[in-house]
Amino acid sequence: MGTTPTTPQNWPTFLGDNARRGGGSGEPAGTPSTPVWKKELPGMVVSSPVLQEELLYLACMDGSLYALDAN
């Protein structure tokens, strides 16, 4: 009998969790009136943002990939 390794439940995935339900724990990330990131970019953002720790990654139409630090 063999086993298949499982994916950790806290692994960052598209649509929030391993079941792709569109959310995570249900806990809000912050208050809507307090932005964490604010940056004027030279092009339109063309993909879903990727969040890892406190870095937000964005791809823009100008062909650049941006990493925004929350600090």
mmCIF file of N, CA and C in Angstrom:
data_model
loop_
_atom_site.group_PDB
_atom_site.id
_atom_site.type_symbol
_atom_site.label_atom_id
_atom_site.label_comp_id
_atom_site.label_asym_id
_atom_site.label_seq_id
_atom_site.Cartn_x
_atom_site.Cartn_y
_atom_site.Cartn_z
ATOM 1 N N MET A 1 0.842 -1.155 0.000
ATOM 2 C CA MET A 1 0.000 0.000 0.000
ATOM 3 C C MET A 1 0.898 1.232 0.000
ATOM 4 N N GLY A 2 0.560 2.213 -0.806
ATOM 5 C CA GLY A 2 1.319 3.454 -0.861
ATOM 6 C C GLY A 2 0.482 4.638 -0.396
ATOM 7 N N THR A 3 1.147 5.715 -0.173
ATOM 8 C CA THR A 3 0.452 6.944 0.219
ATOM 9 C C THR A 3 0.866 8.081 -0.704
ATOM 10 N N THR A 4 0.036 9.062 -0.790
ATOM 11 C CA THR A 4 0.315 10.255 -1.577
ATOM 12 C C THR A 4 0.539 11.423 -0.624
ATOM 13 N N PRO A 5 1.630 12.171 -0.811
ATOM 14 C CA PRO A 5 1.847 13.316 0.073
ATOM 15 C C PRO A 5 0.725 14.342 -0.091
ATOM 16 N N THR A 6 0.368 14.970 0.992
ATOM 17 C CA THR A 6 -0.666 15.993 0.938
ATOM 18 C C THR A 6 -0.034 17.371 0.844
ATOM 19 N N THR A 7 -0.799 18.305 0.349
ATOM 20 C CA THR A 7 -0.350 19.685 0.255
ATOM 21 C C THR A 7 -0.648 20.382 1.571
ATOM 22 N N PRO A 8 0.299 21.130 2.125
ATOM 23 C CA PRO A 8 0.008 21.850 3.375
ATOM 24 C C PRO A 8 -1.178 22.790 3.207
ATOM 25 N N GLN A 9 -1.986 22.921 4.229
ATOM 26 C CA GLN A 9 -3.178 23.758 4.160
ATOM 27 C C GLN A 9 -2.849 25.241 4.092
ATOM 28 N N ASN A 10 -1.662 25.652 4.501
ATOM 29 C CA ASN A 10 -1.319 27.068 4.465
ATOM 30 C C ASN A 10 -0.523 27.463 3.223
ATOM 31 N N TRP A 11 -0.443 26.576 2.233
ATOM 32 C CA TRP A 11 0.289 26.860 1.004
ATOM 33 C C TRP A 11 -0.478 27.901 0.179
ATOM 34 N N PRO A 12 0.165 29.003 -0.278
ATOM 35 C CA PRO A 12 -0.554 30.021 -1.053
ATOM 36 C C PRO A 12 -0.980 29.480 -2.417
ATOM 37 N N THR A 13 -2.256 29.557 -2.730
ATOM 38 C CA THR A 13 -2.774 29.043 -3.987
ATOM 39 C C THR A 13 -3.732 30.026 -4.631
ATOM 40 N N PHE A 14 -3.999 29.847 -5.909
ATOM 41 C CA PHE A 14 -4.976 30.641 -6.629
ATOM 42 C C PHE A 14 -6.353 30.385 -6.032
ATOM 43 N N LEU A 15 -7.111 31.421 -5.813
ATOM 44 C CA LEU A 15 -8.448 31.389 -5.214
ATOM 45 C C LEU A 15 -8.429 30.983 -3.747
ATOM 46 N N GLY A 16 -7.302 31.196 -3.080
ATOM 47 C CA GLY A 16 -7.287 31.143 -1.632
ATOM 48 C C GLY A 16 -6.906 29.875 -0.928
ATOM 49 N N ASP A 17 -7.544 28.763 -1.220
ATOM 50 C CA ASP A 17 -7.238 27.545 -0.481
ATOM 51 C C ASP A 17 -7.120 26.368 -1.436
ATOM 52 N N ASN A 18 -6.783 25.201 -0.893
ATOM 53 C CA ASN A 18 -6.555 24.024 -1.744
ATOM 54 C C ASN A 18 -7.794 23.570 -2.500
ATOM 55 N N ALA A 19 -8.986 23.917 -2.025
ATOM 56 C CA ALA A 19 -10.223 23.552 -2.711
ATOM 57 C C ALA A 19 -10.640 24.616 -3.731
ATOM 58 N N ARG A 20 -9.865 25.703 -3.852
ATOM 59 C CA ARG A 20 -10.140 26.810 -4.798
ATOM 60 C C ARG A 20 -11.517 27.426 -4.538
ATOM 61 N N ARG A 21 -11.850 27.632 -3.253
ATOM 62 C CA ARG A 21 -13.141 28.179 -2.882
ATOM 63 C C ARG A 21 -13.205 29.703 -2.938
ATOM 64 N N GLY A 22 -12.112 30.364 -3.278
ATOM 65 C CA GLY A 22 -12.130 31.810 -3.413
ATOM 66 C C GLY A 22 -11.846 32.554 -2.125
ATOM 67 N N GLY A 23 -11.401 31.882 -1.115
ATOM 68 C CA GLY A 23 -11.092 32.545 0.143
ATOM 69 C C GLY A 23 -10.249 31.671 1.023
ATOM 70 N N GLY A 24 -9.839 32.240 2.123
ATOM 71 C CA GLY A 24 -9.016 31.501 3.064
ATOM 72 C C GLY A 24 -9.789 31.217 4.330
ATOM 73 N N SER A 25 -9.292 31.741 5.416
ATOM 74 C CA SER A 25 -9.871 31.468 6.723
ATOM 75 C C SER A 25 -11.147 32.250 6.978
ATOM 76 N N GLY A 26 -11.452 33.228 6.156
ATOM 77 C CA GLY A 26 -12.621 34.064 6.385
ATOM 78 C C GLY A 26 -12.292 35.280 7.219
ATOM 79 N N GLU A 27 -11.075 35.360 7.735
ATOM 80 C CA GLU A 27 -10.649 36.512 8.507
ATOM 81 C C GLU A 27 -10.271 37.638 7.554
ATOM 82 N N PRO A 28 -10.741 38.864 7.807
ATOM 83 C CA PRO A 28 -10.376 39.975 6.933
ATOM 84 C C PRO A 28 -8.885 40.274 7.023
ATOM 85 N N ALA A 29 -8.302 40.679 5.903
ATOM 86 C CA ALA A 29 -6.870 40.987 5.854
ATOM 87 C C ALA A 29 -6.560 42.338 6.477
ATOM 88 N N GLY A 30 -7.528 43.193 6.581
ATOM 89 C CA GLY A 30 -7.335 44.529 7.135
ATOM 90 C C GLY A 30 -8.604 45.326 6.949
ATOM 91 N N THR A 31 -8.623 46.508 7.452
ATOM 92 C CA THR A 31 -9.809 47.334 7.278
ATOM 93 C C THR A 31 -9.789 47.953 5.887
ATOM 94 N N PRO A 32 -10.942 48.076 5.234
ATOM 95 C CA PRO A 32 -10.987 48.642 3.885
ATOM 96 C C PRO A 32 -10.457 50.076 3.811
ATOM 97 N N SER A 33 -10.494 50.806 4.914
ATOM 98 C CA SER A 33 -10.052 52.198 4.881
ATOM 99 C C SER A 33 -8.543 52.354 5.073
ATOM 100 N N THR A 34 -7.820 51.255 5.269
ATOM 101 C CA THR A 34 -6.386 51.325 5.483
ATOM 102 C C THR A 34 -5.655 50.507 4.419
ATOM 103 N N PRO A 35 -5.278 51.128 3.290
ATOM 104 C CA PRO A 35 -4.552 50.376 2.259
ATOM 105 C C PRO A 35 -3.186 49.928 2.758
ATOM 106 N N VAL A 36 -2.761 48.746 2.352
ATOM 107 C CA VAL A 36 -1.446 48.241 2.703
ATOM 108 C C VAL A 36 -0.443 48.628 1.623
ATOM 109 N N TRP A 37 -0.857 48.536 0.362
ATOM 110 C CA TRP A 37 -0.006 48.897 -0.755
ATOM 111 C C TRP A 37 -0.698 49.985 -1.565
ATOM 112 N N LYS A 38 0.085 50.967 -2.018
ATOM 113 C CA LYS A 38 -0.429 51.974 -2.934
ATOM 114 C C LYS A 38 0.739 52.415 -3.797
ATOM 115 N N LYS A 39 0.623 52.195 -5.101
ATOM 116 C CA LYS A 39 1.726 52.485 -6.007
ATOM 117 C C LYS A 39 1.180 52.800 -7.389
ATOM 118 N N GLU A 40 1.614 53.890 -7.954
ATOM 119 C CA GLU A 40 1.281 54.245 -9.341
ATOM 120 C C GLU A 40 2.200 53.424 -10.247
ATOM 121 N N LEU A 41 1.618 52.650 -11.160
ATOM 122 C CA LEU A 41 2.393 51.816 -12.060
ATOM 123 C C LEU A 41 2.287 52.357 -13.481
ATOM 124 N N PRO A 42 3.328 52.162 -14.296
ATOM 125 C CA PRO A 42 3.328 52.722 -15.647
ATOM 126 C C PRO A 42 2.410 52.019 -16.636
ATOM 127 N N GLY A 43 1.897 50.865 -16.285
ATOM 128 C CA GLY A 43 1.029 50.129 -17.189
ATOM 129 C C GLY A 43 -0.109 49.479 -16.437
ATOM 130 N N MET A 44 -1.051 48.958 -17.201
ATOM 131 C CA MET A 44 -2.190 48.271 -16.621
ATOM 132 C C MET A 44 -1.734 46.918 -16.064
ATOM 133 N N VAL A 45 -2.250 46.536 -14.890
ATOM 134 C CA VAL A 45 -1.949 45.225 -14.313
ATOM 135 C C VAL A 45 -2.749 44.186 -15.094
ATOM 136 N N VAL A 46 -2.062 43.145 -15.581
ATOM 137 C CA VAL A 46 -2.694 42.190 -16.490
ATOM 138 C C VAL A 46 -2.907 40.796 -15.904
ATOM 139 N N SER A 47 -2.524 40.616 -14.660
ATOM 140 C CA SER A 47 -2.674 39.288 -14.070
ATOM 141 C C SER A 47 -3.140 39.413 -12.628
ATOM 142 N N SER A 48 -3.469 38.287 -12.041
ATOM 143 C CA SER A 48 -3.829 38.275 -10.624
ATOM 144 C C SER A 48 -2.575 38.579 -9.808
ATOM 145 N N PRO A 49 -2.710 39.410 -8.780
ATOM 146 C CA PRO A 49 -1.541 39.662 -7.929
ATOM 147 C C PRO A 49 -1.195 38.409 -7.124
ATOM 148 N N VAL A 50 0.077 38.280 -6.786
ATOM 149 C CA VAL A 50 0.554 37.162 -5.977
ATOM 150 C C VAL A 50 1.110 37.733 -4.682
ATOM 151 N N LEU A 51 0.632 37.234 -3.548
ATOM 152 C CA LEU A 51 1.079 37.694 -2.246
ATOM 153 C C LEU A 51 1.895 36.599 -1.571
ATOM 154 N N GLN A 52 3.127 36.932 -1.171
ATOM 155 C CA GLN A 52 3.993 36.008 -0.433
ATOM 156 C C GLN A 52 4.594 36.785 0.725
ATOM 157 N N GLU A 53 4.240 36.357 1.951
ATOM 158 C CA GLU A 53 4.661 37.077 3.153
ATOM 159 C C GLU A 53 4.158 38.516 3.049
ATOM 160 N N GLU A 54 5.060 39.505 3.012
ATOM 161 C CA GLU A 54 4.640 40.906 2.914
ATOM 162 C C GLU A 54 4.983 41.520 1.566
ATOM 163 N N LEU A 55 5.241 40.682 0.553
ATOM 164 C CA LEU A 55 5.527 41.163 -0.799
ATOM 165 C C LEU A 55 4.352 40.862 -1.711
ATOM 166 N N LEU A 56 3.958 41.856 -2.490
ATOM 167 C CA LEU A 56 2.891 41.705 -3.477
ATOM 168 C C LEU A 56 3.528 41.807 -4.854
ATOM 169 N N TYR A 57 3.348 40.776 -5.684
ATOM 170 C CA TYR A 57 3.926 40.735 -7.021
ATOM 171 C C TYR A 57 2.848 41.039 -8.051
ATOM 172 N N LEU A 58 3.185 41.930 -9.018
ATOM 173 C CA LEU A 58 2.248 42.330 -10.064
ATOM 174 C C LEU A 58 2.950 42.330 -11.416
ATOM 175 N N ALA A 59 2.268 41.863 -12.453
ATOM 176 C CA ALA A 59 2.784 41.940 -13.814
ATOM 177 C C ALA A 59 1.996 43.013 -14.558
ATOM 178 N N CYS A 60 2.710 43.860 -15.293
ATOM 179 C CA CYS A 60 2.062 44.971 -16.001
ATOM 180 C C CYS A 60 2.207 44.823 -17.510
ATOM 181 N N MET A 61 1.365 45.567 -18.220
ATOM 182 C CA MET A 61 1.369 45.546 -19.681
ATOM 183 C C MET A 61 2.693 46.021 -20.268
ATOM 184 N N ASP A 62 3.493 46.781 -19.509
ATOM 185 C CA ASP A 62 4.775 47.251 -20.036
ATOM 186 C C ASP A 62 5.841 46.152 -20.029
ATOM 187 N N GLY A 63 5.460 44.930 -19.604
ATOM 188 C CA GLY A 63 6.380 43.797 -19.601
ATOM 189 C C GLY A 63 7.192 43.668 -18.329
ATOM 190 N N SER A 64 6.904 44.491 -17.341
ATOM 191 C CA SER A 64 7.659 44.467 -16.087
ATOM 192 C C SER A 64 6.912 43.686 -15.007
ATOM 193 N N LEU A 65 7.693 43.113 -14.103
ATOM 194 C CA LEU A 65 7.162 42.462 -12.919
ATOM 195 C C LEU A 65 7.565 43.315 -11.730
ATOM 196 N N TYR A 66 6.600 43.678 -10.904
ATOM 197 C CA TYR A 66 6.849 44.543 -9.761
ATOM 198 C C TYR A 66 6.632 43.764 -8.475
ATOM 199 N N ALA A 67 7.476 44.035 -7.469
ATOM 200 C CA ALA A 67 7.344 43.465 -6.137
ATOM 201 C C ALA A 67 7.201 44.627 -5.161
ATOM 202 N N LEU A 68 6.039 44.726 -4.529
ATOM 203 C CA LEU A 68 5.776 45.814 -3.598
ATOM 204 C C LEU A 68 5.866 45.276 -2.174
ATOM 205 N N ASP A 69 6.650 45.954 -1.343
ATOM 206 C CA ASP A 69 6.837 45.568 0.051
ATOM 207 C C ASP A 69 5.854 46.333 0.922
ATOM 208 N N ALA A 70 5.171 45.642 1.819
ATOM 209 C CA ALA A 70 4.189 46.288 2.698
ATOM 210 C C ALA A 70 4.853 47.242 3.670
ATOM 211 N N ASN A 71 6.133 47.059 3.920
ATOM 212 C CA ASN A 71 6.848 47.941 4.842
ATOM 213 C C ASN A 71 7.418 49.092 4.070
#
